[in-house]
Coordinates of C-alpha atoms and ligand atoms in Angstrom, one line a residue:
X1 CA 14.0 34.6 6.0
X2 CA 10.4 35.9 7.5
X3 CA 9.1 38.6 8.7
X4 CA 7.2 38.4 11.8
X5 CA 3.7 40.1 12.5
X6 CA 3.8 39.1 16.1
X7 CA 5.9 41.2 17.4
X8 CA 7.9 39.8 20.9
X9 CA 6.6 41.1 24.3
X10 CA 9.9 43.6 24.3
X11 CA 12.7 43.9 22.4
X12 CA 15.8 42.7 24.6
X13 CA 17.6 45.9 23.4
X14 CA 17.3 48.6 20.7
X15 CA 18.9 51.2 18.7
X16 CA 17.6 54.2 16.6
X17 CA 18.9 52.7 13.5
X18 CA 19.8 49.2 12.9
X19 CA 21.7 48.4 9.7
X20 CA 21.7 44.5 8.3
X21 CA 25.3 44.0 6.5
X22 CA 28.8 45.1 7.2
X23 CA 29.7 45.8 3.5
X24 CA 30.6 49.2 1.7
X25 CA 27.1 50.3 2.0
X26 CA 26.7 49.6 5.6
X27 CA 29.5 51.0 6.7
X28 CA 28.4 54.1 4.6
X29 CA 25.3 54.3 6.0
X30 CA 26.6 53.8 9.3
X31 CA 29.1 56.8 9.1
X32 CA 26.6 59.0 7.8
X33 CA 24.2 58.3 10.6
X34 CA 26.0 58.4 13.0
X35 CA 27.5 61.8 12.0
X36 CA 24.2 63.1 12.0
X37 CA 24.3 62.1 15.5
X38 CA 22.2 59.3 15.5
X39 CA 23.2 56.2 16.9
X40 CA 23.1 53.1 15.0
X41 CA 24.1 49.3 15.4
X42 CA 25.5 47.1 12.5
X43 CA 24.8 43.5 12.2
X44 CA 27.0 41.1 10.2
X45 CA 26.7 37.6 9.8
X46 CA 30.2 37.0 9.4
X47 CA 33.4 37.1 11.9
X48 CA 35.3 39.7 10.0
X49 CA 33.4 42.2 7.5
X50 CA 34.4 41.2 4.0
X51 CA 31.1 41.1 1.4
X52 CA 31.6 41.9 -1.9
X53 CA 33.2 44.6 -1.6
X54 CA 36.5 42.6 -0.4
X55 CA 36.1 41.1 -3.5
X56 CA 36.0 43.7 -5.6
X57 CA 38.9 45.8 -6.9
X58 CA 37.4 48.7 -4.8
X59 CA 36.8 50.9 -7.7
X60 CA 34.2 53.9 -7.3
X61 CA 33.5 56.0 -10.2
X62 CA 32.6 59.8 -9.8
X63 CA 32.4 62.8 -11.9
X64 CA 34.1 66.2 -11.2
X65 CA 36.5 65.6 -8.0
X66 CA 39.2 67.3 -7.2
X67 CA 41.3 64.1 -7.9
X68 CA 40.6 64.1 -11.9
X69 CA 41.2 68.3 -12.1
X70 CA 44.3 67.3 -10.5
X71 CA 45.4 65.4 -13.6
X72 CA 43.1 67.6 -15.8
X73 CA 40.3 65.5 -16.4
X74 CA 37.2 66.9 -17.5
X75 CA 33.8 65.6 -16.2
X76 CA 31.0 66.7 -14.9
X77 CA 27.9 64.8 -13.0
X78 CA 25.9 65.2 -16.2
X79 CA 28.1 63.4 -18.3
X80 CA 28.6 60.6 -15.7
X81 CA 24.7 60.3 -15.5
X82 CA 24.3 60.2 -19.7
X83 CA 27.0 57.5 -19.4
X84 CA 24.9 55.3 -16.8
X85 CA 22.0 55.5 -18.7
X86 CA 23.2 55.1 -22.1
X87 CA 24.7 51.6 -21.0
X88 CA 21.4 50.6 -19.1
X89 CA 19.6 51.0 -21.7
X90 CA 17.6 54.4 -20.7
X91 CA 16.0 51.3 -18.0
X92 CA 17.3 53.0 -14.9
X93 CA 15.2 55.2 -12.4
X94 CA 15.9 58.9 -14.2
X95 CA 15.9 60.2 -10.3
X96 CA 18.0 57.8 -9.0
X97 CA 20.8 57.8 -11.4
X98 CA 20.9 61.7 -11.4
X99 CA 21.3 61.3 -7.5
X100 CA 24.0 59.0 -7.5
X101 CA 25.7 60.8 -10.3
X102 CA 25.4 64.2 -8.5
X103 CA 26.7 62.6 -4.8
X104 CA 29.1 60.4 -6.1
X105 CA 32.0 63.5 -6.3
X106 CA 30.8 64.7 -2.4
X107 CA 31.2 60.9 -1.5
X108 CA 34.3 60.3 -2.4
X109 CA 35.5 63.7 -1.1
X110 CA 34.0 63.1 2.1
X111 CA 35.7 59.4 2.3
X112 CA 38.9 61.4 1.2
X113 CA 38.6 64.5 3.3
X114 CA 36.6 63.6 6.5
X115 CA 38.0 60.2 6.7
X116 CA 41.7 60.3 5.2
X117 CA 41.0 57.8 2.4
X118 CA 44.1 58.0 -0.2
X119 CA 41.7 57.7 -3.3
X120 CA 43.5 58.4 -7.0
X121 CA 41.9 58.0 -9.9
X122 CA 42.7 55.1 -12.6
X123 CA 44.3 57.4 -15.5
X124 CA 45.4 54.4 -17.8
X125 CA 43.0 53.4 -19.3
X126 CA 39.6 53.4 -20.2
X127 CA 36.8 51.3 -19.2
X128 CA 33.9 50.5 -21.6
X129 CA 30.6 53.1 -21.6
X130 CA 32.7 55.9 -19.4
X131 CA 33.4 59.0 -21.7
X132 CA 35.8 60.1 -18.4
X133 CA 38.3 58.7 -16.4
X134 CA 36.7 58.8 -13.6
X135 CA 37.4 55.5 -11.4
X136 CA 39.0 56.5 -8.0
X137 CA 41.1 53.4 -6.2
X138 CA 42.8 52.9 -3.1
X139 CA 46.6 52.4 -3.6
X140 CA 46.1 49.1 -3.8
X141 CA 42.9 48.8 -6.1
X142 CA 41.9 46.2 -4.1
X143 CA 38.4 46.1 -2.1
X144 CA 39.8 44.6 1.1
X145 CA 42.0 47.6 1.8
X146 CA 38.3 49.7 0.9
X147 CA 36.4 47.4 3.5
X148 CA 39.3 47.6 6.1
X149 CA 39.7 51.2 5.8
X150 CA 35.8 51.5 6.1
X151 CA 35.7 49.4 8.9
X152 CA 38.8 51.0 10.7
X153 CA 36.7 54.4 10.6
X154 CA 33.9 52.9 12.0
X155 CA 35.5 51.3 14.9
X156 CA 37.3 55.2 15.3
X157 CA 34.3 56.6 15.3
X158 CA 32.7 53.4 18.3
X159 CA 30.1 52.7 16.1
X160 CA 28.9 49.8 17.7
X161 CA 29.0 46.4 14.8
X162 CA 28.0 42.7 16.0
X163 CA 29.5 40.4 14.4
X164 CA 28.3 36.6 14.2
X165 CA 24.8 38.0 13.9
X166 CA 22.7 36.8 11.0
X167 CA 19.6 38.8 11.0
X168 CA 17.2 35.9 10.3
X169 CA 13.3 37.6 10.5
X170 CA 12.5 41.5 10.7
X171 CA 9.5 42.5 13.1
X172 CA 6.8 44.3 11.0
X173 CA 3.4 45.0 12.4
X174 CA 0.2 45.4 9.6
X175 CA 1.1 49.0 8.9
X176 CA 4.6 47.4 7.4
X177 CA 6.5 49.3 9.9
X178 CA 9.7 47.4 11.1
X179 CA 9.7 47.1 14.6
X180 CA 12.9 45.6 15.2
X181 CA 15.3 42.6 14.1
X182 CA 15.7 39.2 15.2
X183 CA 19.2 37.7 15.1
X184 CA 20.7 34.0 15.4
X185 CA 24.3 33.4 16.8
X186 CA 25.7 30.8 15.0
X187 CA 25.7 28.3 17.9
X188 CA 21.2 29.0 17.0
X189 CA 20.8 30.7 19.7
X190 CA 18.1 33.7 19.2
X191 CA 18.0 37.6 19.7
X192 CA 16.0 40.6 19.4
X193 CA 17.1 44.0 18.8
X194 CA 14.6 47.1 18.5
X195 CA 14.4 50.2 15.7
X196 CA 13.1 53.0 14.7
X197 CA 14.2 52.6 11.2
X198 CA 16.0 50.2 9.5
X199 CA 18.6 49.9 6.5
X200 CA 18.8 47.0 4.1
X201 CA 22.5 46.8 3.3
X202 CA 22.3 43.1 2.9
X203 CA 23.2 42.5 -0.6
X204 CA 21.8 41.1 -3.3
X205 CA 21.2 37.3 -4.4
X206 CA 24.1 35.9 -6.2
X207 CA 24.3 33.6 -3.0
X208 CA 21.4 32.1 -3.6
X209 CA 21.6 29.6 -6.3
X210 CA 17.6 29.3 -6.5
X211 CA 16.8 32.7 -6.7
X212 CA 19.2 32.9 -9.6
X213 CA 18.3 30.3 -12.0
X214 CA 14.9 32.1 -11.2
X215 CA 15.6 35.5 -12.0
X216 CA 19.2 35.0 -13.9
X217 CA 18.4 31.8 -16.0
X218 CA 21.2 32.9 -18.1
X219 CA 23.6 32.4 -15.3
X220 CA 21.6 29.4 -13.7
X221 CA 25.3 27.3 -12.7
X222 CA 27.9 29.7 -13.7
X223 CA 30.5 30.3 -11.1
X224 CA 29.6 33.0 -8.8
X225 CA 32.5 35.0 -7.9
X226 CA 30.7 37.3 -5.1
X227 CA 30.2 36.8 -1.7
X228 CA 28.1 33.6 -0.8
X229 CA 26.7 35.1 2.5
X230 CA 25.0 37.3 0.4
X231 CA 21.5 35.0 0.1
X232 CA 18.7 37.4 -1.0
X233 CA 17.4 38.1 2.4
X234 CA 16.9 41.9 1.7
X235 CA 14.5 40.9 -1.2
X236 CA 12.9 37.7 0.2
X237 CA 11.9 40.6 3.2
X238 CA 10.5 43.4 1.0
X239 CA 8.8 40.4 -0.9
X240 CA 7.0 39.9 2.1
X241 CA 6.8 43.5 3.1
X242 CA 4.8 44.1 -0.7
X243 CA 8.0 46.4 -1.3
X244 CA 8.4 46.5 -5.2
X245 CA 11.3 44.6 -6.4
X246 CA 12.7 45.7 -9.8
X247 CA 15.0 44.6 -12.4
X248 CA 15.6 41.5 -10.9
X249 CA 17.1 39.9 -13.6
X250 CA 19.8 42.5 -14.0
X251 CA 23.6 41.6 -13.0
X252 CA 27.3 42.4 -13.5
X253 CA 28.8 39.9 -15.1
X254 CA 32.5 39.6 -16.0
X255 CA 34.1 37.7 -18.7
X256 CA 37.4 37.5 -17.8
X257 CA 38.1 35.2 -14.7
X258 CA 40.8 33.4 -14.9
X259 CA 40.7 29.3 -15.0
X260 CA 40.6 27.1 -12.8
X261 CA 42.4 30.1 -10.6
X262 CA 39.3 31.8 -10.1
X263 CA 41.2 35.3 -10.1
X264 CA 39.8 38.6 -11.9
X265 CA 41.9 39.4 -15.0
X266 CA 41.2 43.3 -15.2
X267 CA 39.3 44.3 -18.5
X268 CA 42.7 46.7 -18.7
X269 CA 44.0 43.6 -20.7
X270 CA 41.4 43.8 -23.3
X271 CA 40.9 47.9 -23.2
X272 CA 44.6 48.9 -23.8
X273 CA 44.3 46.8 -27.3
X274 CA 44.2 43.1 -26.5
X275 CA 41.2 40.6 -27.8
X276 CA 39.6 37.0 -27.1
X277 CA 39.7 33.9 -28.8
X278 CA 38.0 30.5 -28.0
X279 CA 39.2 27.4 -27.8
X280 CA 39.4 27.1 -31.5
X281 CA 41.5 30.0 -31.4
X282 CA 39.0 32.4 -33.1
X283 CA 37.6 35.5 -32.2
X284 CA 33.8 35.7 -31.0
X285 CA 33.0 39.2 -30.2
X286 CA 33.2 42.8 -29.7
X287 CA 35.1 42.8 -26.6
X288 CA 35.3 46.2 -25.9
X289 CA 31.4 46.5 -25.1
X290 CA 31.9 45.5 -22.0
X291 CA 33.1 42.5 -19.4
X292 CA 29.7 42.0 -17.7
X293 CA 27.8 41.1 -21.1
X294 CA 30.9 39.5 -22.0
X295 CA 30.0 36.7 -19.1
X296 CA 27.2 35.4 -21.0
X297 CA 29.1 35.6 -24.4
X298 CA 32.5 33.7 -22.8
X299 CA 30.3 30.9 -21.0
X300 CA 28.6 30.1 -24.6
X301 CA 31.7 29.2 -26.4
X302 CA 33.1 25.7 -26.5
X303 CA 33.6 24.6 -23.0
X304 CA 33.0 27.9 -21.7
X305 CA 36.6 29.1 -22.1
X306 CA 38.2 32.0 -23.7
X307 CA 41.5 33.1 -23.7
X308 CA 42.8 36.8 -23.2
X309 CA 45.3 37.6 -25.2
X310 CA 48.0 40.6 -24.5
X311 CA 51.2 41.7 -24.4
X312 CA 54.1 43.0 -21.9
X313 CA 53.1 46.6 -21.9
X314 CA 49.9 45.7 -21.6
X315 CA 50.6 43.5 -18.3
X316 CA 52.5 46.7 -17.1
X317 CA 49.6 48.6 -16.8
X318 CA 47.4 45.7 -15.3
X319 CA 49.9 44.8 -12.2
X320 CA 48.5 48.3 -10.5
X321 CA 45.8 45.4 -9.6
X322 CA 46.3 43.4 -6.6
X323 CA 44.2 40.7 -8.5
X324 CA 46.6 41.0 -11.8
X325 CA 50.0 40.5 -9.7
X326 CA 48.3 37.6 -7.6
X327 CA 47.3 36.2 -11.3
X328 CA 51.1 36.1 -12.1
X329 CA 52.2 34.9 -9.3
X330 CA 49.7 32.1 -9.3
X331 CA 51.2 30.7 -13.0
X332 CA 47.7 32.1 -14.5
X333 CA 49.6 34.8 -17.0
X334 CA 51.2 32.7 -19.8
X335 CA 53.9 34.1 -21.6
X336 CA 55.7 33.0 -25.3
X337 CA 57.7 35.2 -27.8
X338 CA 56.1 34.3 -30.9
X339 CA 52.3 33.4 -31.7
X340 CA 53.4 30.2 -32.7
X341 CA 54.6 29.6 -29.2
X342 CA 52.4 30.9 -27.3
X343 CA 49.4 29.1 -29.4
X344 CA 51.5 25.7 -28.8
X345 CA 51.7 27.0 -24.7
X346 CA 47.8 27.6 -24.9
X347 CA 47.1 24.3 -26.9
X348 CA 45.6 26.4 -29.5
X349 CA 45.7 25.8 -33.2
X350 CA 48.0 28.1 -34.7
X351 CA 47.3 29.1 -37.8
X352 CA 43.7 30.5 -36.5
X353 CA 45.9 32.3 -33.6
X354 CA 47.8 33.6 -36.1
X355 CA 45.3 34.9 -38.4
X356 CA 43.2 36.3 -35.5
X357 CA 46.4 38.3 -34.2
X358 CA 46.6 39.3 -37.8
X359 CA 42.5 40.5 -38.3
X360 CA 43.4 42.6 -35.1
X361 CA 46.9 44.0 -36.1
X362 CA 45.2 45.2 -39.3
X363 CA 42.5 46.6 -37.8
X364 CA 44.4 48.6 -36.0
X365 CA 46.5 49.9 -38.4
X366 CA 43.4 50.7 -40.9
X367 CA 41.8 52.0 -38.2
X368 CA 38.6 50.7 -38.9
X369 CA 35.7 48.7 -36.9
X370 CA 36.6 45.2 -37.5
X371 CA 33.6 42.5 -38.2
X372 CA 32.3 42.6 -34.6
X373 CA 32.0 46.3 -34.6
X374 CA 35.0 46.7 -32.4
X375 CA 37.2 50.1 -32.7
X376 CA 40.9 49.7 -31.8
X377 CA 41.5 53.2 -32.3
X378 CA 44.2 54.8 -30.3
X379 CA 45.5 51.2 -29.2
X380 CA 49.4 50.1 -30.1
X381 CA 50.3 46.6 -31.7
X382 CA 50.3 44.0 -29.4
X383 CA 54.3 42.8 -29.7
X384 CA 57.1 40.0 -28.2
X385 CA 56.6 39.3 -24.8
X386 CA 52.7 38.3 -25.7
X387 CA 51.0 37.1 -22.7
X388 CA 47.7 35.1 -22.4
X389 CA 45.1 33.9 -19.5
X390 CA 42.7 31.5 -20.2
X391 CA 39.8 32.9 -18.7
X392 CA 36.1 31.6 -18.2
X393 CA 32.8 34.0 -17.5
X394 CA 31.2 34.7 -13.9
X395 CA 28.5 36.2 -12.1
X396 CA 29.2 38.8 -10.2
X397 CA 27.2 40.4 -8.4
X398 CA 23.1 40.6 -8.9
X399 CA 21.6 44.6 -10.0
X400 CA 18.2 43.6 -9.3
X401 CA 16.4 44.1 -6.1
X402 CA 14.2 46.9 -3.5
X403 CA 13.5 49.6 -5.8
X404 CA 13.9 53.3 -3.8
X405 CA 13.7 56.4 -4.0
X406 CA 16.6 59.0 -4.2
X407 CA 16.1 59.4 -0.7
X408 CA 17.0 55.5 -0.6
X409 CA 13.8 54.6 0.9
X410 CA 11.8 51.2 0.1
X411 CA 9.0 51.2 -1.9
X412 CA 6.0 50.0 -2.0
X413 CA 4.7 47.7 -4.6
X414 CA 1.0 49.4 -4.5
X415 CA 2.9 52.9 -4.5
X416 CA 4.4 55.0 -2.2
X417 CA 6.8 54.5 0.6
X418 CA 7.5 51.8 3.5
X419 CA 7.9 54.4 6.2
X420 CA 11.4 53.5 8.1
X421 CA 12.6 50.8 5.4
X422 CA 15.6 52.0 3.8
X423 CA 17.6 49.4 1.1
X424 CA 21.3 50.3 -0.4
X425 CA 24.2 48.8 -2.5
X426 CA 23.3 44.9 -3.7
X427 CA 19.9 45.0 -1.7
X428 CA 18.6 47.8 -3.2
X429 CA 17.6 47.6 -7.5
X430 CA 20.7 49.1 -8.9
X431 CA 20.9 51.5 -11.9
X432 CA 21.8 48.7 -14.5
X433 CA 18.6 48.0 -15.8
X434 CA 17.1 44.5 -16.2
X435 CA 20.6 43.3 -18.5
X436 CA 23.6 42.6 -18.0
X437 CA 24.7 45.0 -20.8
X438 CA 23.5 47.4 -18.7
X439 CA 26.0 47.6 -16.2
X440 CA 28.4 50.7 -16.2
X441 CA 32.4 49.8 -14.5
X442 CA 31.7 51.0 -10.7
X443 CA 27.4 50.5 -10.8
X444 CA 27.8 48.1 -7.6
X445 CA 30.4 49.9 -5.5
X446 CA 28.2 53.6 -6.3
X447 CA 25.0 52.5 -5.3
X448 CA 26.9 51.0 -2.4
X449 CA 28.7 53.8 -1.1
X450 CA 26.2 56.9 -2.5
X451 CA 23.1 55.3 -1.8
X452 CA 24.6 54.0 1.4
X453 CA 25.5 57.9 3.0
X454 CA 23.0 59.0 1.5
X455 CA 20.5 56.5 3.7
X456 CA 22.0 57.0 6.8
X457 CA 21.1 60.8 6.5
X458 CA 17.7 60.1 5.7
X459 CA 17.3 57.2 8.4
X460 CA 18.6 59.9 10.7
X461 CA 16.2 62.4 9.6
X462 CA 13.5 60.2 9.9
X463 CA 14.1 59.4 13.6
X464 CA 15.5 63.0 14.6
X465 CA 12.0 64.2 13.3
X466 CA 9.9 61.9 15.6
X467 CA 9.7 58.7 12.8
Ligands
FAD1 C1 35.3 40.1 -8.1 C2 34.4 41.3 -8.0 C3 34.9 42.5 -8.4 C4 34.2 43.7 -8.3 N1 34.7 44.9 -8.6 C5 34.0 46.0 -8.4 C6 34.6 47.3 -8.6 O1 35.8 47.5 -8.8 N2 33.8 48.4 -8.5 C7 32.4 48.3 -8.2 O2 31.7 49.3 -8.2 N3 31.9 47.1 -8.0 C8 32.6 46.0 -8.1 N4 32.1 44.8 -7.8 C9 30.7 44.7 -7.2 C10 30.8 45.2 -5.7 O3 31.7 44.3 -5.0 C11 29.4 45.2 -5.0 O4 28.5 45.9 -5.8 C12 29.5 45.9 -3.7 O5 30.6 45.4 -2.9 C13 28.2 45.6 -2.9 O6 28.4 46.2 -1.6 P1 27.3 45.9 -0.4 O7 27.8 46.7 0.8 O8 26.0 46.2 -0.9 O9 27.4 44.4 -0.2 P2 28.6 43.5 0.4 O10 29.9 44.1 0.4 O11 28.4 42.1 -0.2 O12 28.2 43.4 2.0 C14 27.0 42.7 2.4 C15 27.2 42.2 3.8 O13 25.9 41.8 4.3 C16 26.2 40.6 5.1 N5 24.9 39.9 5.2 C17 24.1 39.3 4.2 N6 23.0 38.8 4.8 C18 23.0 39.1 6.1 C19 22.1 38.8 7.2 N7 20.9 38.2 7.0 N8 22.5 39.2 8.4 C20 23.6 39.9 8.7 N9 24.5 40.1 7.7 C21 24.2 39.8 6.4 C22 27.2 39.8 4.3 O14 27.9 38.9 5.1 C23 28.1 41.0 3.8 O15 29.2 41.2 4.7 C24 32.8 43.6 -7.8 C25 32.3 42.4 -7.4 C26 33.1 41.2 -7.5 C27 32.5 39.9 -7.1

């Protein structure tokens, strides 16, 4: 991935805007742009959009909608931005996160409103660092019908998207001002396509197994669950630019992937009053802190494995997930009437089954922190059905990557701005800090979609006012 100083003797073709990446935050962008009647081209390297966010359970949080005062949920962009902070750590960008928090509401209306999208919120349960239920799904809660619905509204709307087109170098002349894009077909043939400004939607680096065991030691050969196109272009470029990169050894993590299925098991499982255990049968942790540091903690027990342990009316609430019901249907979701039969399904010694089911129970029932500094408050007794997945931890999705401004713009690592550079969702630094503990439910998809409308108003600006 290079950038090229010398730039070609024209550009076969050009656009305004060119945006790199036909994920959530591409399409995002691309709406926005164009609705401030700019016209823009997307580039994807793949046949059919899917990224990430196809992956993912298409889960955005925001605060204040009109979808939580429907079911009487208080919230407010404030709250949501104390949340995000708290669980990075205080590390995110103060400007940035009170952005996103403050767009986040408009964005989903405007998906909602503008664009039809049938968003509800998630009012079951609770996910760890959010004092508000404030996750709004598709019907679904799956991230293809996100990306297909996105996708469907940009073909509505003719914005023009090439597909088979890996951007593979960016035209920049000495001033760092992108130029244009070079693009390979994937029979290596070569194209160039002109700009006035240019959005990074691009992703971040879990693709890229080099840049992670740099970065990410922690989760140097740990399965990566996210899209493999997504290689660390957008930061090998601003590397190359002098753009500043930041927090590039943050990442959502998720400690509950079911194995060897390789399906997510919703944290639902462990939120609604279920727990781990290891191999041994023992409990390691305070679950509840959350499923990305949970990764880390899951891949250090023996032979990586834990198991999640639940019950029926906790699988209830879990098969609103796409993910969840494939999970059953795959054979993933063991079931047993008695701890002593589901530790003889699991091949887990029972007695320590038993007495870790037991240290929970009573914990529950005391309601007390138990020895990890784990709360059950509020949560039922797990009883007959009990269900179990054994489960291993993954990386997700990287945090780290362009740092921007609230405007979304690239900047520089000497200061200031790249004039027309513009990086959102994975390819810009996220607001999760430089740990995986510091990634709030719904970080990736936010900075994805906010960051993403948000851009394509700016990029617009930028070339309405004369670049
Ligand atoms: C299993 C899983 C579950 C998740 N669940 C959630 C969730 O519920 N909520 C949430 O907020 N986040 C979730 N995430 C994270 C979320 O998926 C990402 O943060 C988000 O999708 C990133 O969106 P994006 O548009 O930046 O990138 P992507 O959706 O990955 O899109 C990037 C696109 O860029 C293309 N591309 C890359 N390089 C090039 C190139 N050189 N030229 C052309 N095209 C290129 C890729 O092919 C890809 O289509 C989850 C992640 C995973 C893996």
């Amino acid at each position: 991935m290079t950038v090229k100083a010398m730039l070609p003797r024209g550009f076969a073709t050009s656009a305004p805007i060119v945006i790199v990446g036909a994920g959530a935050a591409g399409f995002c962008a691309a709406l926005s742009a164009h609705e401030a009647g700019v016209d823009v081209v997307v580039l994807e390297r793949d046949s059919v959009p899917r990224g990430s966010t196809a992956l993912s359970a298409g889960l955005i949080p925001a605060a204040g909608t009109r979808f939580q005062k429907t079911l009487c949920i208080t919230d407010s962009p404030a709250l949501f931005a104390a949340d995000i902070q708290r669980k990075a750590h205080g590390e995110a960008d103060a400007a940035i996160v009170k952005s996103v928090a403050q767009e986040a509401g408009p964005t989903i209306e405007w998906l909602a409103d503008r664009y039809g999208f049938p968003f509800s919120v998630v009012h079951d349960f609770d996910y760890p660092g959010h004092s508000a239920r404030r996750m709004h799904g598709l019907p679904t809660r799956s991230g293809v019908e996100l990306i297909d619905r996105l996708r469907q509204t940009a073909d509505e709307a003719e914005i023009p998207l090439i597909l088979n087109a890996t951007v593979s170098a960016l035209y920049a002349g000495a001033d760092r001002i992108i130029r244009g894009v070079e693009l390979t077909r994937p029979d290596g043939t070569r194209d160039t396509l002109g700009c006035q400004a240019l959005i990074l939607a691009c992703s971040g680096y879990g693709g890229a197994a080099d840049l992670v065991a740099r970065h990410i030691p922690e989760m140097r050969g740990a399965s990566y669950f996210g899209h493999p196109g997504n290689r660390g272009d957008a930061v090998l470029w601003g590397d190359a630019l002098g753009a500043k990169l930041l927090h590039m050894s943050g990442y959502q993590g998720h400690g509950s992937v079911a194995h060897p299925h390789g399906v997510l098991i919703t944290w639902a499982v462990i939120m609604k009053g279920g727990f781990q255990v290891n191999t041994k049968g023992v409990r390691f942790s305070n679950e509840s802190a959350g499923y990305s540091e949970q990764a880390a903690v899951v891949l250090a027990q023996p032979d990586g494995i834990a198991f999640d342990i639940f019950d029926e009316r906790i699988a209830a609430i879990a098969r609103q997930f796409a993910d969840f019901r494939e999970a059953e249907t795959c054979g993933a979701v063991i079931e047993a009437s008695t701890v002593a039969l589901l530790a003889e399904r699991l091949k887990l010694p029972s007695s320590a089954l038993a007495q870790s089911f037991a240290e929970v129970e009573e914990t529950k029932r005391a309601d007390k922190e138990d020895r990890f500094g784990r709360s059950f408050a509020g949560a039922a007794p797990l009883s007959p059905p009990f269900k179990a997945v054994k489960v291993t931890g993954a990386l997700f999705h990287t945090q780290g990557g362009l740092a921007v401004d609230e405007g979304a713009r690239a900047l520089s690592s000497q200061g200031g701005g790249l004039p027309n550079l513009f990086a959102v969702g994975g390819a810009a630094a996220g607001v999760s800090g430089s740990l995986a503990s510091g990634y709030l439910s719904g970080n990736g998809l936010l900075t994805a979609t906010v960051l993403g409308r948000i851009a394509g108003k700016g990029a617009a600006n930028f070339v309405t006012q004369g670049g």
